[in-house]
XYZ file of C-alpha atoms in Angstrom:
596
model
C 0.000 0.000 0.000
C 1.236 3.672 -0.782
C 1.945 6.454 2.184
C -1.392 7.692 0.972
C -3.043 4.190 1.191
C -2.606 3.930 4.637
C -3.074 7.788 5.616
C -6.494 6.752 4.215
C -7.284 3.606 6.071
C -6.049 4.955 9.324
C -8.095 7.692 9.217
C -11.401 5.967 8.082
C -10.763 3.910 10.592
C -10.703 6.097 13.551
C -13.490 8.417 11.902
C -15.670 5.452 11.599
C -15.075 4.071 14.909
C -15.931 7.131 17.051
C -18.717 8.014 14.122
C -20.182 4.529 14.908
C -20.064 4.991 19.146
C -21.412 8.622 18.501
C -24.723 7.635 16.702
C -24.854 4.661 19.158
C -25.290 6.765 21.944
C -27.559 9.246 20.316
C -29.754 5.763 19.694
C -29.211 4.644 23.320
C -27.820 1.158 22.160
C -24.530 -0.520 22.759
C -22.078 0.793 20.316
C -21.183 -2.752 19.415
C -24.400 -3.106 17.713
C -22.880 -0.260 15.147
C -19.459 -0.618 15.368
C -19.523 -4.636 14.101
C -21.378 -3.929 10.729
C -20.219 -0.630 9.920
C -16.029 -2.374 10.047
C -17.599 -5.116 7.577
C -19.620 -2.714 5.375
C -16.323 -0.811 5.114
C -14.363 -4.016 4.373
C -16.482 -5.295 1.852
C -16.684 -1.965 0.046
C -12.933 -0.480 0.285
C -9.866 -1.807 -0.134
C -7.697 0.614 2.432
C -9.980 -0.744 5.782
C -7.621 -3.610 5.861
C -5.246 -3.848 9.013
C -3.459 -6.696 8.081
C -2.311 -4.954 4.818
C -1.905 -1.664 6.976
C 0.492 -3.264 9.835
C 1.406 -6.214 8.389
C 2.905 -8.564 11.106
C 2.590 -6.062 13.664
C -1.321 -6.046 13.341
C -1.601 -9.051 15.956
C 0.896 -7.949 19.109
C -0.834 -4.428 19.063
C -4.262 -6.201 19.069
C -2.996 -7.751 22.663
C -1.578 -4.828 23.736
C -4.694 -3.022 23.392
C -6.804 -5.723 24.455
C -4.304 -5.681 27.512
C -4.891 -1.789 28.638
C -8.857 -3.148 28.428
C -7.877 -5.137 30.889
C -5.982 -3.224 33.208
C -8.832 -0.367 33.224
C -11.203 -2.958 34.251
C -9.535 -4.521 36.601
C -8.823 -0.935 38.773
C -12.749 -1.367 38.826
C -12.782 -4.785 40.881
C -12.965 -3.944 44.180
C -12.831 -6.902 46.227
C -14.532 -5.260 49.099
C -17.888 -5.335 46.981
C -17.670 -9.186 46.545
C -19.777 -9.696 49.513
C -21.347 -13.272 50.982
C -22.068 -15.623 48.365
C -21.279 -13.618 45.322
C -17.149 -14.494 45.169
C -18.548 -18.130 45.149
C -20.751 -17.300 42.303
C -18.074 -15.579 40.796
C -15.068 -18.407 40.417
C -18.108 -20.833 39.668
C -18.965 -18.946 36.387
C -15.313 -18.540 35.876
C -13.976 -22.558 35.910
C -17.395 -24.280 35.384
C -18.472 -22.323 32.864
C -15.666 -22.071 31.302
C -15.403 -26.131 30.358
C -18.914 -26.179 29.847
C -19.197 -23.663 27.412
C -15.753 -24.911 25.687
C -17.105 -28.565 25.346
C -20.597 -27.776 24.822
C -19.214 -25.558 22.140
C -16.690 -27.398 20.527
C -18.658 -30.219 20.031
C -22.016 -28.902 18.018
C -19.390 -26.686 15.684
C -18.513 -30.670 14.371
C -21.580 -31.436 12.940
C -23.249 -27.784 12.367
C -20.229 -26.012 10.990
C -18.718 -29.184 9.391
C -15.349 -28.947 11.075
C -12.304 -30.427 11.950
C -12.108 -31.444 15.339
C -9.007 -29.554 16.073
C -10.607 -26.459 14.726
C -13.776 -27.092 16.889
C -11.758 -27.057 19.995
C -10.645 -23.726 19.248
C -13.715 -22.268 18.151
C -14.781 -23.855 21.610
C -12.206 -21.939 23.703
C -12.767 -18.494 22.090
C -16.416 -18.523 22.656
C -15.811 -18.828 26.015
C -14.820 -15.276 26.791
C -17.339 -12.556 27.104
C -15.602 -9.347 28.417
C -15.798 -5.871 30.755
C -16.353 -4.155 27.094
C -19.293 -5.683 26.046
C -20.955 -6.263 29.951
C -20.333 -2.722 31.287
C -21.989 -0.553 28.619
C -24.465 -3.165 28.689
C -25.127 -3.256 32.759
C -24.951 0.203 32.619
C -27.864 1.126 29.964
C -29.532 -1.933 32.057
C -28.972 -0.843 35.568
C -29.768 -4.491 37.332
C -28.993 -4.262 41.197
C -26.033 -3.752 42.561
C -25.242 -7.725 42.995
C -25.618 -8.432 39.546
C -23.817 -5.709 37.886
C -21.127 -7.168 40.631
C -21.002 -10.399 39.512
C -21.021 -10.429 35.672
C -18.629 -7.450 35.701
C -16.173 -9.490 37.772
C -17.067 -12.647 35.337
C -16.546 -10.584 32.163
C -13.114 -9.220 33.414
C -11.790 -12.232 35.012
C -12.691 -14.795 32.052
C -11.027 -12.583 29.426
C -7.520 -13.650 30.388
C -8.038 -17.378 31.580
C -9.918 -17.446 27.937
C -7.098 -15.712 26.543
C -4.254 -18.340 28.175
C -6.592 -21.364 26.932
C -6.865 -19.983 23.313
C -2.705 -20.295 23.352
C -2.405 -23.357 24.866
C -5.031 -24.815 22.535
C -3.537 -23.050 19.387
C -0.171 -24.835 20.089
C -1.582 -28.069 20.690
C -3.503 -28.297 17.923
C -0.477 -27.011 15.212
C 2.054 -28.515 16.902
C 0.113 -31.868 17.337
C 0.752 -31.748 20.755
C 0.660 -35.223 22.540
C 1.253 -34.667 25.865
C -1.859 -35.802 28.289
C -4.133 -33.936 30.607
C -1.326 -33.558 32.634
C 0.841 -31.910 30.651
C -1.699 -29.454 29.288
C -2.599 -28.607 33.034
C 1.214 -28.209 33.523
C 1.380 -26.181 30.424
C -1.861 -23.923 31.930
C -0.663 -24.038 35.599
C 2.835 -21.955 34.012
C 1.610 -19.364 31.536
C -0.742 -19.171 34.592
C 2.083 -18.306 36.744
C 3.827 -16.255 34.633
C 1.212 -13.801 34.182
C 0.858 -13.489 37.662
C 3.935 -13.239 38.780
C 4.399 -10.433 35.713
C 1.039 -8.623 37.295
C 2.512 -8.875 40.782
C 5.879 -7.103 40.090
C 3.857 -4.912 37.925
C 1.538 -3.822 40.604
C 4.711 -3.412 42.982
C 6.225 -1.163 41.151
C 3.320 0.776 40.493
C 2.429 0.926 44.083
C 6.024 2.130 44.690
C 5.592 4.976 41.890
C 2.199 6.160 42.913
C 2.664 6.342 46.813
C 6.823 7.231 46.919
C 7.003 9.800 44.123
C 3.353 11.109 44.494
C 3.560 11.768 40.785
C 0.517 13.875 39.509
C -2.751 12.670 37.909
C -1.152 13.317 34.414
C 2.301 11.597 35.074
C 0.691 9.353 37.215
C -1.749 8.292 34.311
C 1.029 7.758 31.541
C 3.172 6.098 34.386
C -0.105 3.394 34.793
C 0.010 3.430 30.977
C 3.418 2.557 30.408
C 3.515 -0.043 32.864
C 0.563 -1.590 31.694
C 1.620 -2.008 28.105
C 5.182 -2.858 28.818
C 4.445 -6.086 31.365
C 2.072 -7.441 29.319
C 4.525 -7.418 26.385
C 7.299 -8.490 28.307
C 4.945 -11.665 29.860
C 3.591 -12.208 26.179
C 7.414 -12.473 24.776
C 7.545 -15.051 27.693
C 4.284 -17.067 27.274
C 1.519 -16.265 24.327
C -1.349 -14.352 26.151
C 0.254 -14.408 29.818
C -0.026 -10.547 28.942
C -3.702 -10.331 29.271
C -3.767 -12.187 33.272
C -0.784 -9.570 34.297
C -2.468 -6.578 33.121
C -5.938 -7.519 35.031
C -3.933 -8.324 37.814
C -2.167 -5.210 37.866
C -5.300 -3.169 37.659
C -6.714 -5.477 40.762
C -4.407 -4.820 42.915
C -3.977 -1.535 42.420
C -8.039 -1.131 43.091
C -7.160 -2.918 46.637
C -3.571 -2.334 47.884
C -3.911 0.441 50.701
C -1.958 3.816 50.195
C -3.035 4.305 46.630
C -5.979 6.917 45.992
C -7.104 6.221 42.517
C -10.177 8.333 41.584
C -13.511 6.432 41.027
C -13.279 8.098 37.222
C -10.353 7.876 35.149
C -11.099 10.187 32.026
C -7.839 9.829 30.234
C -8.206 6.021 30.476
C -11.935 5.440 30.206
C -11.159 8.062 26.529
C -8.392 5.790 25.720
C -10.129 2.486 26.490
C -13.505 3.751 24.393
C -11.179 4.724 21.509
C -9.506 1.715 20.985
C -12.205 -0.589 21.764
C -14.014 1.230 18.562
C -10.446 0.470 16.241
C -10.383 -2.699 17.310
C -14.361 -3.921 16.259
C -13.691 -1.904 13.285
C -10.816 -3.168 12.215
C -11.579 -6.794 13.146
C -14.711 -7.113 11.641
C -13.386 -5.278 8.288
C -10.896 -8.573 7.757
C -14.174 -10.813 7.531
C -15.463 -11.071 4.109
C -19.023 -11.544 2.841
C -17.879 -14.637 0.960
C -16.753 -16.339 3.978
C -20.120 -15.682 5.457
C -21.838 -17.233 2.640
C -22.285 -20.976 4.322
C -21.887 -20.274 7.922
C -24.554 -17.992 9.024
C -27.480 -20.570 9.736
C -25.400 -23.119 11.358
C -23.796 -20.479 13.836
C -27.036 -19.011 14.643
C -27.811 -22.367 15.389
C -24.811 -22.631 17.979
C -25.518 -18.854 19.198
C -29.291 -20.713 19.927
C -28.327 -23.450 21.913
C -25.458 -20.902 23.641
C -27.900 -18.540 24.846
C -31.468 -20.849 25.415
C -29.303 -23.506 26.661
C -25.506 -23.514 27.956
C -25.839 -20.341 29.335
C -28.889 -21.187 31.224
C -27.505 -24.418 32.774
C -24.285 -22.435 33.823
C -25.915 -19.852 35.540
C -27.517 -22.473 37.459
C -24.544 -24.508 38.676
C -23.136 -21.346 39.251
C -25.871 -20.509 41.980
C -27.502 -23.172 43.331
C -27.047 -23.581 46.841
C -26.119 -19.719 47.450
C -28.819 -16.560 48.626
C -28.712 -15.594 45.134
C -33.049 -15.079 44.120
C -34.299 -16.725 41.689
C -34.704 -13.492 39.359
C -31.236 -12.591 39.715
C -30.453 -16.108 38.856
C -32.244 -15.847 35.712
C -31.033 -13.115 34.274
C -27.540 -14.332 34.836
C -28.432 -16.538 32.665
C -29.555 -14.456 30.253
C -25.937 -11.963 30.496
C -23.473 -13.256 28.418
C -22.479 -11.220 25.377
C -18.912 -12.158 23.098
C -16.380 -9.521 23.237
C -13.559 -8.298 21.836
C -10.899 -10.513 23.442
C -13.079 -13.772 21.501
C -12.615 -11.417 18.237
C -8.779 -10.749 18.443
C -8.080 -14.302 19.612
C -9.940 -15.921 16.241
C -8.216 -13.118 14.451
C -4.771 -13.823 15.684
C -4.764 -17.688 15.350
C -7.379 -18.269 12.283
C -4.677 -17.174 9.536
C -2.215 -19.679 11.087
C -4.414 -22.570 11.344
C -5.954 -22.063 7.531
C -2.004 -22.262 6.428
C -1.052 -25.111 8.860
C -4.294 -26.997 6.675
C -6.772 -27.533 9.553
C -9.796 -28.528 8.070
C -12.425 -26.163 8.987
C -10.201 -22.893 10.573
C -11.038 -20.862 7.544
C -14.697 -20.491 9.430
C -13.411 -19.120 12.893
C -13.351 -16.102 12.378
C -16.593 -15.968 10.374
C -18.198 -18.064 12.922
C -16.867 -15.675 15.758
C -17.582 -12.624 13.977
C -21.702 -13.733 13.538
C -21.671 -14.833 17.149
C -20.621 -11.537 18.768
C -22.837 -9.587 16.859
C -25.869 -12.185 17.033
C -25.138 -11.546 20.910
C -24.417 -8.280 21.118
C -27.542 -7.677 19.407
C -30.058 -9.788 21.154
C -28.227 -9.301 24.240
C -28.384 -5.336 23.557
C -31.913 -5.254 22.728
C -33.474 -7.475 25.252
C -31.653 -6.815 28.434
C -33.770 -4.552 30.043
C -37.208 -5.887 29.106
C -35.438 -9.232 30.710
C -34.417 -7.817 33.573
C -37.691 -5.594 34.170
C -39.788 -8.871 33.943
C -37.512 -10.555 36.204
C -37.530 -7.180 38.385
C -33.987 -7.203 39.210
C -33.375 -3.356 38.006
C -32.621 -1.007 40.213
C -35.260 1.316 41.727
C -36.020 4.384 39.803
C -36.510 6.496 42.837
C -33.668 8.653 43.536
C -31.443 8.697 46.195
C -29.891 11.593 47.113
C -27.131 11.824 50.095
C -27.423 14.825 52.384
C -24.630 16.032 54.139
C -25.174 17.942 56.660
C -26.802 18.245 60.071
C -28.188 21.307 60.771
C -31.759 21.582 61.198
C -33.676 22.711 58.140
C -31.340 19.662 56.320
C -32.910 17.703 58.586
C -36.389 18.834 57.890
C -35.422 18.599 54.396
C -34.642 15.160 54.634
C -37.877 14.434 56.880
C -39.460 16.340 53.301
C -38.192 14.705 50.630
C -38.225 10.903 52.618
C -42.235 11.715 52.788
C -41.964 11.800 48.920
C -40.919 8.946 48.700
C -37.286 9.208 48.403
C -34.786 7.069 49.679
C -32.737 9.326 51.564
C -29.391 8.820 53.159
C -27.701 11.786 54.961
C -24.028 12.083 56.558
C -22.996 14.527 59.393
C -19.785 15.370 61.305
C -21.053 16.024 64.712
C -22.070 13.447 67.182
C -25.480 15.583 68.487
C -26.316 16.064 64.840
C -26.622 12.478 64.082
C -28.332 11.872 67.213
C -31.133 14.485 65.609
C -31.061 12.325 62.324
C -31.683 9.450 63.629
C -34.163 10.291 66.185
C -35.954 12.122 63.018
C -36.132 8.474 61.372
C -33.792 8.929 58.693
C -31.141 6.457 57.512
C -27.154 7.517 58.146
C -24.351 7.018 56.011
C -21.388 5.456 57.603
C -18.621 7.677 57.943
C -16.019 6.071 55.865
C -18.512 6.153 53.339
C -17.875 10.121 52.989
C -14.447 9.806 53.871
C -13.723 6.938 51.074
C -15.349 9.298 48.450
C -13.865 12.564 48.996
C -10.382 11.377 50.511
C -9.336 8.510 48.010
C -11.982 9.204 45.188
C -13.792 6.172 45.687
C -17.323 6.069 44.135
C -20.284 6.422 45.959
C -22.241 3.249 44.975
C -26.115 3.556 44.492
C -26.087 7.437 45.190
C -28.178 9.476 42.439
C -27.400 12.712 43.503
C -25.593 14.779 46.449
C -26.511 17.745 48.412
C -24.054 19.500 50.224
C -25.703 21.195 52.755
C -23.005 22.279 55.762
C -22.050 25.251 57.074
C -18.896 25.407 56.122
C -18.771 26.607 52.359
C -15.443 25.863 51.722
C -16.012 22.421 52.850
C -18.781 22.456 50.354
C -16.867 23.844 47.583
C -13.964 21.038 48.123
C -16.094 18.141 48.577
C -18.347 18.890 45.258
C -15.431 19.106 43.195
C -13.860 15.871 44.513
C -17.248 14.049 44.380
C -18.374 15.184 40.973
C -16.286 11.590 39.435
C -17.675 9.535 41.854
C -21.389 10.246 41.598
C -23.829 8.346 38.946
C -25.755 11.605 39.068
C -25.987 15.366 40.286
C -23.206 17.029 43.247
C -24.794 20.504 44.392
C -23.453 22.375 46.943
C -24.836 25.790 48.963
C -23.713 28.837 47.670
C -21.398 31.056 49.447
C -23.111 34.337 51.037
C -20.964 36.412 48.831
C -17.866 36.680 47.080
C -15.195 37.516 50.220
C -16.897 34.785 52.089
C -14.518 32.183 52.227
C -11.277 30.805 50.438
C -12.334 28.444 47.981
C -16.020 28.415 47.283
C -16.482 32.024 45.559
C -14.012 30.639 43.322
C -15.071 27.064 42.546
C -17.330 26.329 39.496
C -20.417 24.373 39.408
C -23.949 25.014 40.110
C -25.281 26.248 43.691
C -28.812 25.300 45.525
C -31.655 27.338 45.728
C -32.380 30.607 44.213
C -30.087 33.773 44.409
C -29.228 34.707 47.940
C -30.928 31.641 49.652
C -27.597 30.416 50.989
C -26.652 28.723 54.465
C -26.517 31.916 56.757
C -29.773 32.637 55.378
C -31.817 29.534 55.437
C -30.602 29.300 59.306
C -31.657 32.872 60.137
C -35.134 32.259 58.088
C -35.170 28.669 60.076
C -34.679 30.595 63.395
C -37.343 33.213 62.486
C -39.890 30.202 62.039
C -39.797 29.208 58.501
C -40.120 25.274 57.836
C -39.553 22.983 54.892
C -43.013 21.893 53.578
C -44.195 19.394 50.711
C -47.147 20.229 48.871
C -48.290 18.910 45.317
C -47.222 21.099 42.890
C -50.590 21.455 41.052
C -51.302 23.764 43.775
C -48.758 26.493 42.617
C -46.335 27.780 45.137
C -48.032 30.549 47.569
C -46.819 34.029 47.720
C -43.745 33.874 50.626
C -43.304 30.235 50.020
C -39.366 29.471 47.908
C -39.448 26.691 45.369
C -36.126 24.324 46.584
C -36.999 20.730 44.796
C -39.471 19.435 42.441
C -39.876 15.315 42.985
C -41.389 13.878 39.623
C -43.752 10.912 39.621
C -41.296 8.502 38.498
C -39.132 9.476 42.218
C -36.287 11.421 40.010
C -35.402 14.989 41.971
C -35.428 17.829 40.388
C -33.594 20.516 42.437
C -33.770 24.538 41.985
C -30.328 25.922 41.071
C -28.669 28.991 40.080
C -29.177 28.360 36.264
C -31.930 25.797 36.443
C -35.703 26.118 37.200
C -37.815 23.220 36.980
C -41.288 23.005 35.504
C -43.893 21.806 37.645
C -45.846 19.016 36.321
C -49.295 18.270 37.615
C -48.173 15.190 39.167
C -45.092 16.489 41.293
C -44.572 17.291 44.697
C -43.420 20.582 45.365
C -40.516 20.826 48.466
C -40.965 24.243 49.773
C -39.724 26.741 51.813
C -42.317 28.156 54.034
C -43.114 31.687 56.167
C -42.710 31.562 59.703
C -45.488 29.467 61.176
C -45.400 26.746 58.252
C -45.952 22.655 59.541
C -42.682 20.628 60.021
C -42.518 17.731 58.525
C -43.342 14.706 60.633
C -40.882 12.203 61.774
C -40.330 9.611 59.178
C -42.092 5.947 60.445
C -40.385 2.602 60.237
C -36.777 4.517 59.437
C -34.472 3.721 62.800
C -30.399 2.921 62.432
């Protein structure tokens, strides 16, 4: 190819990649379901979206390289703290058992329905057995199943990438070498690439640890430093052992998520950017090297096999995986119904199908075709079906927000008593020993104290928390916190404004949108509370009386609307108004049931 050639290529390939995740969210659909055809269509219709004649040999080690940083981003994700009871049991059971039982189960119907060689069954067997954090997170996250679910096929998806990955090598050797060493020898062969990608992710992690808590490098440095360290063990552990790369770089990313003396922020722009980018090049790229011709007599016998996959193996793996644990019977289900193909199963039949067409195993020339119609056929159904599933099964997460307070004074208080009555699920947090005494004896829940602590001291994400309100007195405090907490929050951080500009030293500076209306800051909603104003709810059909402030709107479907400095919410006929009353308005009523 000319200079121009591959200008070309490289640059259709990156436009279409982050064209194809762009319209995907505009659609609300996984951007797999875009990204898969749109790498074909181009293949089939240009000559220049062609990585092997782009890179050449080099096309295959940057595939695991990339596929490696995957990795390592996902695993800083896997907190082992949030593996709680029965779920790390449910966990290494869908790891191992379903592992062989989708690798057999597999293996075997590609024989008869895909008209293959044995050998190249057994490694159409062990690629299907990955699925992968790039397919499952988007996925779990459009989906929003409870917090144990998203738990457990998260940790599945990251953890089965690499043992997939080490099984694809060790399978790909045996079969072109003609390997005939026993079941001994194959576990030996396992139990050492095994070892050397830990041992790789181990040193890896150390010297990370070292970097990040010694040299407290920055969040840029600190970010290429992760970078760097990911790309260069895995290569170093893949020059050892084929796909030992892939276990060191989740390991790495593990440990880091739990060794203690490393604050890694819940969000990780630079590397969730990086990770989204070339998770798009690679399905492009990928899917462009799979021709229509070598589609022509494989797509009804692999949706066959993606059939009995997803109505059957998957089903009966879910079950092993969770009988006997507290695991309901919903939740069960729709792990069963959870297990999309990724992009490690696509780089794996792209780096070994060209090698096992020349090395004349009958069959390998319909891997990759195979593969390619099986993530897609998954992605898709997957994709489409997931949360009708899971809302049948009701396993999704309530749709009533729930907002964190922080603070203790007593109109927060009040609020909370407010916006509990609406049927919120409120949580709040305060620093003081007598103001936690009031929450509690006002029937509201409280928020550990790490739980604060965690979030704005080591950037740790606050886990089923739609929305904070920062409601102390301290407006620095306020200013601080929402900046650190605006990462770690699946939804809004507001904070008090400051009473004017020379109040304080960092909130008159600090962007981001304040509570309430102009001039209803924290001096003055105490002075107004000490002059007899309460916090009322009202429905909002009734308008908002003359001396009464507008603070929250909560919609019908529980979401909270709140007033800010550049935002006014509608009413809607079905809302409930949270107000600020005159002197002499009710206060709200202690919450029932709610005790701590």
């Amino acid at each position: 190819m000319t200079d121009n050639q591959i200008l070309q290529g490289l640059g259709l390939i990156v436009v279409l990649s982050v064209g194809s995740q762009l319209v995907a969210s505009r659609l609300r659909i996984p951007p797999l379901i875009i990204l898969l055809p749109v790498g074909f269509t181009a293949g089939a219709l240009t000559d220049i979206v062609d990585p092997d004649k782009l890179l050449g040999d080099a096309f295959s080690p940057m595939v695991s390289l990339a596929v490696a940083v995957i990795l390592y981003e996902a695993g800083l994700g896997l907190d082992v703290r949030r593996l709680r009871g029965h779920m790390r049991r449910v966990v290494a059971r869908l790891i191992w058992c379903g592992a062989l039982i989708t690798w057999a189960a597999a293996a075997t119907l590609a024989v008869p329905l895909l008209g293959m060689s044995k050998s190249a069954a057994v490694m159409l067997g062990v690629i299907l057995v990955v699925s992968g954090p790039t397919v499952v997170g988007p996925l779990l996250n459009f989906v929003r199943p409870t917090e144990r679910l998203q738990h457990i096929l998260i940790w599945e998806g990251s953890l089965i990438d690499p043992v997939g990955g080490i099984l694809g090598a060790l399978a790909f050797h045996a079969v072109v070498a003609s390997d005939d060493r026993g079941v001994a020898g194959k576990l030996g062969q396992f139990a050492a690439s095994s070892a050397v990608g830990l041992i790789g992710g181990g040193v890896g992690a150390a010297v990370l640890w070292f970097l990040l808590r010694r040299l407290r490098l920055g969040d840029v440095l600190g970010t290429t430093v992760q970078l760097a360290a990911a790309v260069g063990v895995a290569a170093a552990c893949d020059a050892i052992r084929d796909d030992t790369g892939l276990i060191a770089a989740v390991v790495m990313g593990m440990a880091l998520a739990n060794l203690p003396g490393v604050a890694l922020p819940a969000r990780r722009p630079f590397l969730e950017t990086l990770v989204s980018l070339i998770i798009g090049l690679l399905f492009v790229s990928i899917s462009a090297t799979v021709t229509p011709a070598s589609l022509r007599h494989v797509v009804l016998p692999t949706l066959v096999l993606v059939a009995a996959l997803v109505l059957v193996i998957r089903p009966l793996i879910s079950f092993l995986s969770t009988v006997g644990t507290d695991v309901p019977r919903g939740e069960r289900a729709f792990i069963g119904w959870m297990a999309p193909r990724g992009i490690v199963a696509a780089a794996t039949a792209s780096t070994f199908s060209a090698t096992l067409v020349a090395n004349g195993i009958g069959g390998a020339e319909k891997i990759l075709p195979a593969t390619f119609l099986v993530i897609v056929t998954t992605v898709t159904l997957y994709g489409l079906s997931a949360h009708s599933v899971a809302r049948r099964l009701k396993v999704l997460r309530p749709a009533r927000a729930r907002p964190l307070l922080v603070g203790g004074d007593l109109w927060a208080i009040d609020l909370g008593r407010a916006l509990s009555s609406a049927g919120l699920d409120v949580l709040m947090w305060a620093g003081r020993d007598p103001q936690r005494d009031l929450i509690r004896a006002a029937g509201l829940r409280l928020a550990p104290g790490e739980l604060l602590a965690a979030a704005t001291g080591e950037g740790a994400e606050l886990e089923g928390i739609t929305g904070v309100l920062l409601l102390t007195e301290e407006d620095d405090f306020n200013a601080l916190a929402s900046a650190t907490l605006r990462g770690g929050v699946d939804g809004f951080v507001h904070r008090l404004g400051p009473p004017g500009r020379s109040h304080g030293v960092v909130a008159p500076y600090t962007a981001g949108d304040t509570l309430f209306e102009a001039g209803l800051n924290g001096p003055e909603l105490v002075r107004r509370y000490e002059d007899g104003a309460r916090i009322v709810s009202r429905p909002a059909r009734e308008g908002v009386p003359a001396g009464y402030a507008l603070l929250f709107l909560v919609r019908p479907d529980g979401r909270l609307d709140p007033v800010t400095g550049s935002h006014s919410p509608r009413p809607g006929a079905d809302d409930t108004a949270i107000l600020l009353g005159p002197p002499g308005s009710p206060r709200p009523s202690p919450v029932p049931g709610r005790t701590e």
